[in-house]
Amino acid sequence: MRRFNIALLAALTLSTALSTAPAQAHDRTPPLGLANCTATACHFDVPPGTYDVTVRLGGESAASTAITGETRRSLLPETATAAGRTVTRTFTVNVRTPEGEPTGPDGTPGLDLTLGGTAPALADIRVTPAHHARQIILIGDSTVCDQPGDPYSGWGQQLPQFLRKGVSVANYADSGESTVTYLENSLLWGTVQPLIHPGDLVLVQLAHNDKTTDEATYRANLETLVAGIRDRGGRPVLVTPIVRRWFNADGTLNNGTALLVNGLGVDLPGVVRSVAAAEGVTLIDLTAQTKALVESLGVEGSKAIYLYNEKKDNTHTSAHGATVYAGLVRDVLVARHLLPEDRVRVG
């Protein structure tokens, strides 16, 4: 059984001093702190928006705490604390409806956090409206989205844990979507585009489901997304798709299935690269990066990145694999100076 050390009565006084009510709350609204938590979870009745969450982890015993939220988003990586010590961590979280995939169920109103890790210990928590936070909006498919059920995980679901206070991830990726369906569905592009603010980073990874999209249409759809992001003052970033784990006999992934060449013979990552170059858009070549990584791990080692062991699935990633791939995205964003290093967690 997991150990949990939450000194509720002793910490409530501290929580009152540290906590701040949401922007729309009245003076009589209780502070958003430990009073909103049980031994394993916290719930805050806040409207959709962006919030800073500050936690103090640790206690009398040695502890190790991780925090997830909403639809299984990884918000804070597992953090160890020595006996008698505490550490403070802060992250920024996007609260929206639906809380997961845009075409999925609404989920629970407000902000829900789950306390995990091998020995979680929460000494204090406060939730306040975020001011001047930068936003990363994700447009993608099932390999990116906030997957609702274990063992699946999209890399966008794991990206928040790499970010510090001041940067939130709004994941509008949706399972089964192509460039065609994403643009057509009012719950997707029609909803996302108006939410883009000047300066927002908007990452686009759509290819896995463009199985019958011809090259001209695929190119035009990417150009439409880029133009629409720029019309709102956003900064588009085109992302080539993660590879499928489909090995040749020689241990390479040099085949159309692995490298996302569709049924019409369209080299989808190649088109993404071409559009990025023509439009002067930042490119994250996740196809090249994931190909190199999977080949280096080999047939056996790469099984843990995907859901081969659990589902014989060579397309979708495990939580471990999604975390590794999210780290690749983080590294490029920092290297291209799209995110300041002081807003990023390393390791």
Coordinates of C-alpha atoms in Angstrom, one line a residue, residues 89-330:
R89 CA 7.1 23.2 -7.1
T90 CA 4.8 25.3 -9.3
F91 CA 3.2 24.5 -12.7
T92 CA 0.5 26.0 -14.9
V93 CA -2.5 24.0 -16.0
N94 CA -5.1 24.5 -18.7
V95 CA -8.7 23.8 -17.5
R96 CA -11.2 23.4 -20.4
T97 CA -14.4 21.6 -21.4
P98 CA -14.2 18.9 -22.7
E99 CA -11.2 18.3 -20.4
G100 CA -9.6 15.7 -22.7
E101 CA -10.2 15.0 -26.4
P102 CA -12.3 17.8 -28.0
T103 CA -14.9 15.3 -29.3
G104 CA -14.9 13.3 -26.1
P105 CA -17.0 13.6 -22.9
D106 CA -17.0 16.8 -21.0
G107 CA -15.4 15.3 -17.9
T108 CA -15.6 16.7 -14.5
P109 CA -16.1 20.5 -14.2
G110 CA -13.3 22.4 -12.5
L111 CA -9.7 21.2 -11.9
D112 CA -9.0 17.7 -10.7
L113 CA -5.5 16.6 -9.6
T114 CA -4.4 13.1 -8.6
L115 CA -1.5 12.5 -6.2
G116 CA 0.7 9.6 -7.2
G117 CA 4.3 8.3 -7.0
T118 CA 5.7 5.6 -4.8
A119 CA 5.1 7.5 -1.5
P120 CA 3.1 10.7 -2.1
A121 CA 3.2 13.4 0.5
L122 CA 1.4 16.7 0.0
A123 CA 2.1 19.3 2.7
D124 CA 0.4 22.3 1.1
I125 CA -1.2 23.4 -2.2
R126 CA -2.6 26.6 -3.6
V127 CA -4.4 27.3 -6.9
T128 CA -4.5 30.8 -8.3
P129 CA -5.5 32.3 -11.7
A130 CA -2.5 32.5 -14.0
H131 CA -1.5 35.9 -15.4
H132 CA 0.5 36.4 -18.6
A133 CA 1.1 32.7 -19.1
R134 CA 2.3 31.5 -22.5
Q135 CA 0.2 28.9 -24.2
I136 CA 1.2 25.9 -26.3
I137 CA -1.8 24.6 -28.3
L138 CA -1.6 21.1 -29.8
I139 CA -3.3 20.0 -32.9
G140 CA -2.9 16.3 -33.7
D141 CA -4.2 12.8 -33.6
S142 CA -4.3 9.8 -31.2
T143 CA -0.5 9.8 -30.9
V144 CA -0.6 13.3 -29.5
C145 CA -3.9 13.6 -27.6
D146 CA -4.9 13.2 -23.9
Q147 CA -5.7 9.5 -24.1
P148 CA -8.6 8.7 -21.7
G149 CA -7.6 5.1 -20.8
D150 CA -4.5 3.2 -19.6
P151 CA -2.1 2.0 -21.1
Y152 CA -2.4 4.5 -23.9
S153 CA -0.7 7.9 -23.8
G154 CA -0.1 10.7 -26.4
W155 CA 3.1 12.7 -26.3
G156 CA 1.0 15.8 -25.7
Q157 CA -0.4 14.3 -22.6
Q158 CA 3.2 14.0 -21.2
L159 CA 4.5 17.4 -22.3
P160 CA 3.2 19.5 -19.4
Q161 CA 5.5 17.7 -16.9
F162 CA 8.5 19.3 -18.7
L163 CA 7.2 22.9 -18.2
R164 CA 7.4 25.2 -15.2
K165 CA 5.1 28.0 -14.1
G166 CA 4.2 30.4 -16.9
V167 CA 3.6 27.9 -19.7
S168 CA 0.5 25.8 -20.2
V169 CA -0.4 23.1 -22.7
A170 CA -3.9 23.2 -24.3
N171 CA -4.1 19.8 -26.0
Y172 CA -6.7 19.8 -28.8
A173 CA -5.4 16.7 -30.5
D174 CA -8.2 14.2 -31.2
S175 CA -8.1 10.5 -32.0
G176 CA -8.7 9.4 -35.6
E177 CA -8.3 12.8 -37.1
S178 CA -6.7 13.7 -40.5
T179 CA -6.0 17.1 -41.9
V180 CA -9.3 16.8 -43.8
T181 CA -11.4 15.9 -40.8
Y182 CA -9.7 18.3 -38.4
L183 CA -10.5 21.3 -40.6
E184 CA -14.1 20.1 -41.3
N185 CA -15.1 19.5 -37.7
S186 CA -16.4 22.6 -35.8
L187 CA -15.4 21.0 -32.5
L188 CA -11.8 21.0 -33.8
W189 CA -10.4 23.7 -36.0
G190 CA -13.6 25.8 -35.7
T191 CA -13.2 25.8 -31.9
V192 CA -9.4 26.0 -31.7
Q193 CA -8.6 28.8 -34.1
P194 CA -10.6 31.5 -32.1
L195 CA -8.7 30.4 -28.9
I196 CA -5.3 31.3 -30.4
H197 CA -3.8 34.4 -28.8
P198 CA -0.9 36.5 -30.2
G199 CA 2.4 34.8 -29.4
D200 CA 0.9 31.3 -28.7
L201 CA 2.8 28.4 -30.0
V202 CA 0.6 26.1 -32.1
L203 CA 2.1 22.6 -32.8
V204 CA 0.5 20.7 -35.7
Q205 CA 1.1 16.9 -36.1
L206 CA -1.5 15.4 -38.4
A207 CA -0.5 12.5 -40.8
H208 CA -1.3 9.1 -39.4
N209 CA -4.9 9.2 -40.6
D210 CA -4.3 10.9 -43.9
K211 CA -4.2 7.5 -45.4
T212 CA -6.1 8.4 -48.6
T213 CA -5.3 12.1 -48.8
D214 CA -3.7 13.1 -52.0
E215 CA -0.5 15.2 -52.0
A216 CA -2.1 18.5 -53.2
T217 CA -4.9 18.3 -50.7
Y218 CA -2.6 17.4 -47.8
R219 CA -0.3 20.3 -48.7
A220 CA -3.2 22.7 -49.0
N221 CA -4.6 21.6 -45.7
L222 CA -1.3 22.2 -43.9
E223 CA -1.1 25.7 -45.6
T224 CA -4.6 26.5 -44.4
L225 CA -3.7 25.6 -40.8
V226 CA -0.5 27.7 -41.0
A227 CA -2.3 30.7 -42.4
G228 CA -5.1 30.4 -39.9
I229 CA -2.7 30.3 -37.0
R230 CA -0.8 33.3 -38.3
D231 CA -4.1 35.2 -38.8
R232 CA -4.6 35.0 -35.0
G233 CA -1.1 36.1 -34.2
G234 CA 0.0 32.6 -33.3
R235 CA 3.4 31.0 -34.1
P236 CA 2.8 27.8 -36.1
V237 CA 5.2 24.8 -35.6
L238 CA 4.8 21.9 -38.0
V239 CA 5.7 18.5 -36.5
T240 CA 6.3 15.4 -38.7
P241 CA 4.6 12.3 -37.3
I242 CA 6.1 9.8 -35.0
V243 CA 7.2 6.6 -36.8
R244 CA 5.4 3.3 -36.6
R245 CA 7.5 0.5 -35.1
W246 CA 7.7 -1.5 -38.3
F247 CA 11.2 -3.0 -38.8
N248 CA 12.8 -4.4 -41.9
A249 CA 14.8 -7.6 -41.7
D250 CA 18.0 -5.5 -41.4
G251 CA 16.8 -3.7 -38.3
T252 CA 15.9 -0.4 -40.0
L253 CA 12.6 1.4 -40.4
N254 CA 13.2 2.3 -44.1
N255 CA 9.7 1.3 -45.3
G256 CA 6.5 3.1 -46.1
T257 CA 4.5 1.7 -43.1
A258 CA 7.1 3.0 -40.6
L259 CA 7.7 6.3 -42.3
L260 CA 4.1 7.2 -43.0
V261 CA 3.9 6.9 -46.8
N262 CA 0.2 6.7 -47.4
G263 CA -1.9 4.5 -49.6
L264 CA -1.5 6.9 -52.5
G265 CA 2.2 6.9 -52.3
V266 CA 2.4 10.3 -50.6
D267 CA 5.4 10.8 -48.4
L268 CA 3.5 12.7 -45.7
P269 CA 6.5 13.7 -43.5
G270 CA 8.2 14.9 -46.7
V271 CA 5.3 17.1 -47.5
V272 CA 5.4 18.5 -44.0
R273 CA 9.0 19.4 -44.4
S274 CA 8.4 21.0 -47.7
V275 CA 5.5 23.2 -46.4
A276 CA 7.6 24.2 -43.4
A277 CA 10.4 25.3 -45.7
A278 CA 8.2 27.1 -48.1
E279 CA 6.2 28.9 -45.4
G280 CA 9.1 29.8 -43.2
V281 CA 7.6 27.7 -40.3
T282 CA 9.6 26.1 -37.5
L283 CA 9.8 22.3 -38.1
I284 CA 10.1 19.6 -35.5
D285 CA 11.2 16.6 -37.5
L286 CA 9.8 14.0 -35.1
T287 CA 9.8 11.4 -37.8
A288 CA 13.6 11.6 -38.2
Q289 CA 14.1 11.7 -34.4
T290 CA 11.9 8.8 -33.5
K291 CA 13.3 6.8 -36.4
A292 CA 16.8 7.2 -35.1
L293 CA 15.7 6.4 -31.5
V294 CA 13.7 3.3 -32.3
E295 CA 16.4 1.9 -34.6
S296 CA 19.0 2.5 -31.8
L297 CA 16.8 0.6 -29.3
G298 CA 16.3 -2.3 -31.8
V299 CA 13.4 -4.8 -32.2
E300 CA 13.3 -5.7 -28.5
G301 CA 14.2 -2.5 -26.8
S302 CA 11.7 -0.4 -28.7
K303 CA 8.7 -2.5 -27.6
A304 CA 8.5 -0.5 -24.4
I305 CA 8.2 2.7 -26.3
Y306 CA 5.0 1.5 -28.0
L307 CA 2.2 -0.8 -26.8
Y308 CA 3.5 -3.9 -28.4
N309 CA 3.8 -5.9 -25.2
E310 CA 0.3 -4.9 -24.0
K311 CA -1.7 -4.6 -27.3
K312 CA 0.7 -5.7 -30.1
D313 CA 0.3 -2.1 -31.1
N314 CA 3.2 -0.6 -33.1
T315 CA 1.6 2.9 -33.6
H316 CA 0.5 4.1 -30.2
T317 CA 2.9 4.8 -27.4
S318 CA 3.0 3.8 -23.7
A319 CA 3.3 6.4 -21.0
H320 CA 7.0 5.8 -21.0
G321 CA 7.3 6.2 -24.8
A322 CA 5.1 9.3 -24.9
T323 CA 7.3 10.8 -22.2
V324 CA 10.4 10.1 -24.2
Y325 CA 8.8 11.6 -27.3
A326 CA 7.5 14.7 -25.4
G327 CA 11.1 15.2 -24.2
L328 CA 12.2 15.4 -27.8
V329 CA 9.6 18.0 -28.6
R330 CA 10.7 20.0 -25.5

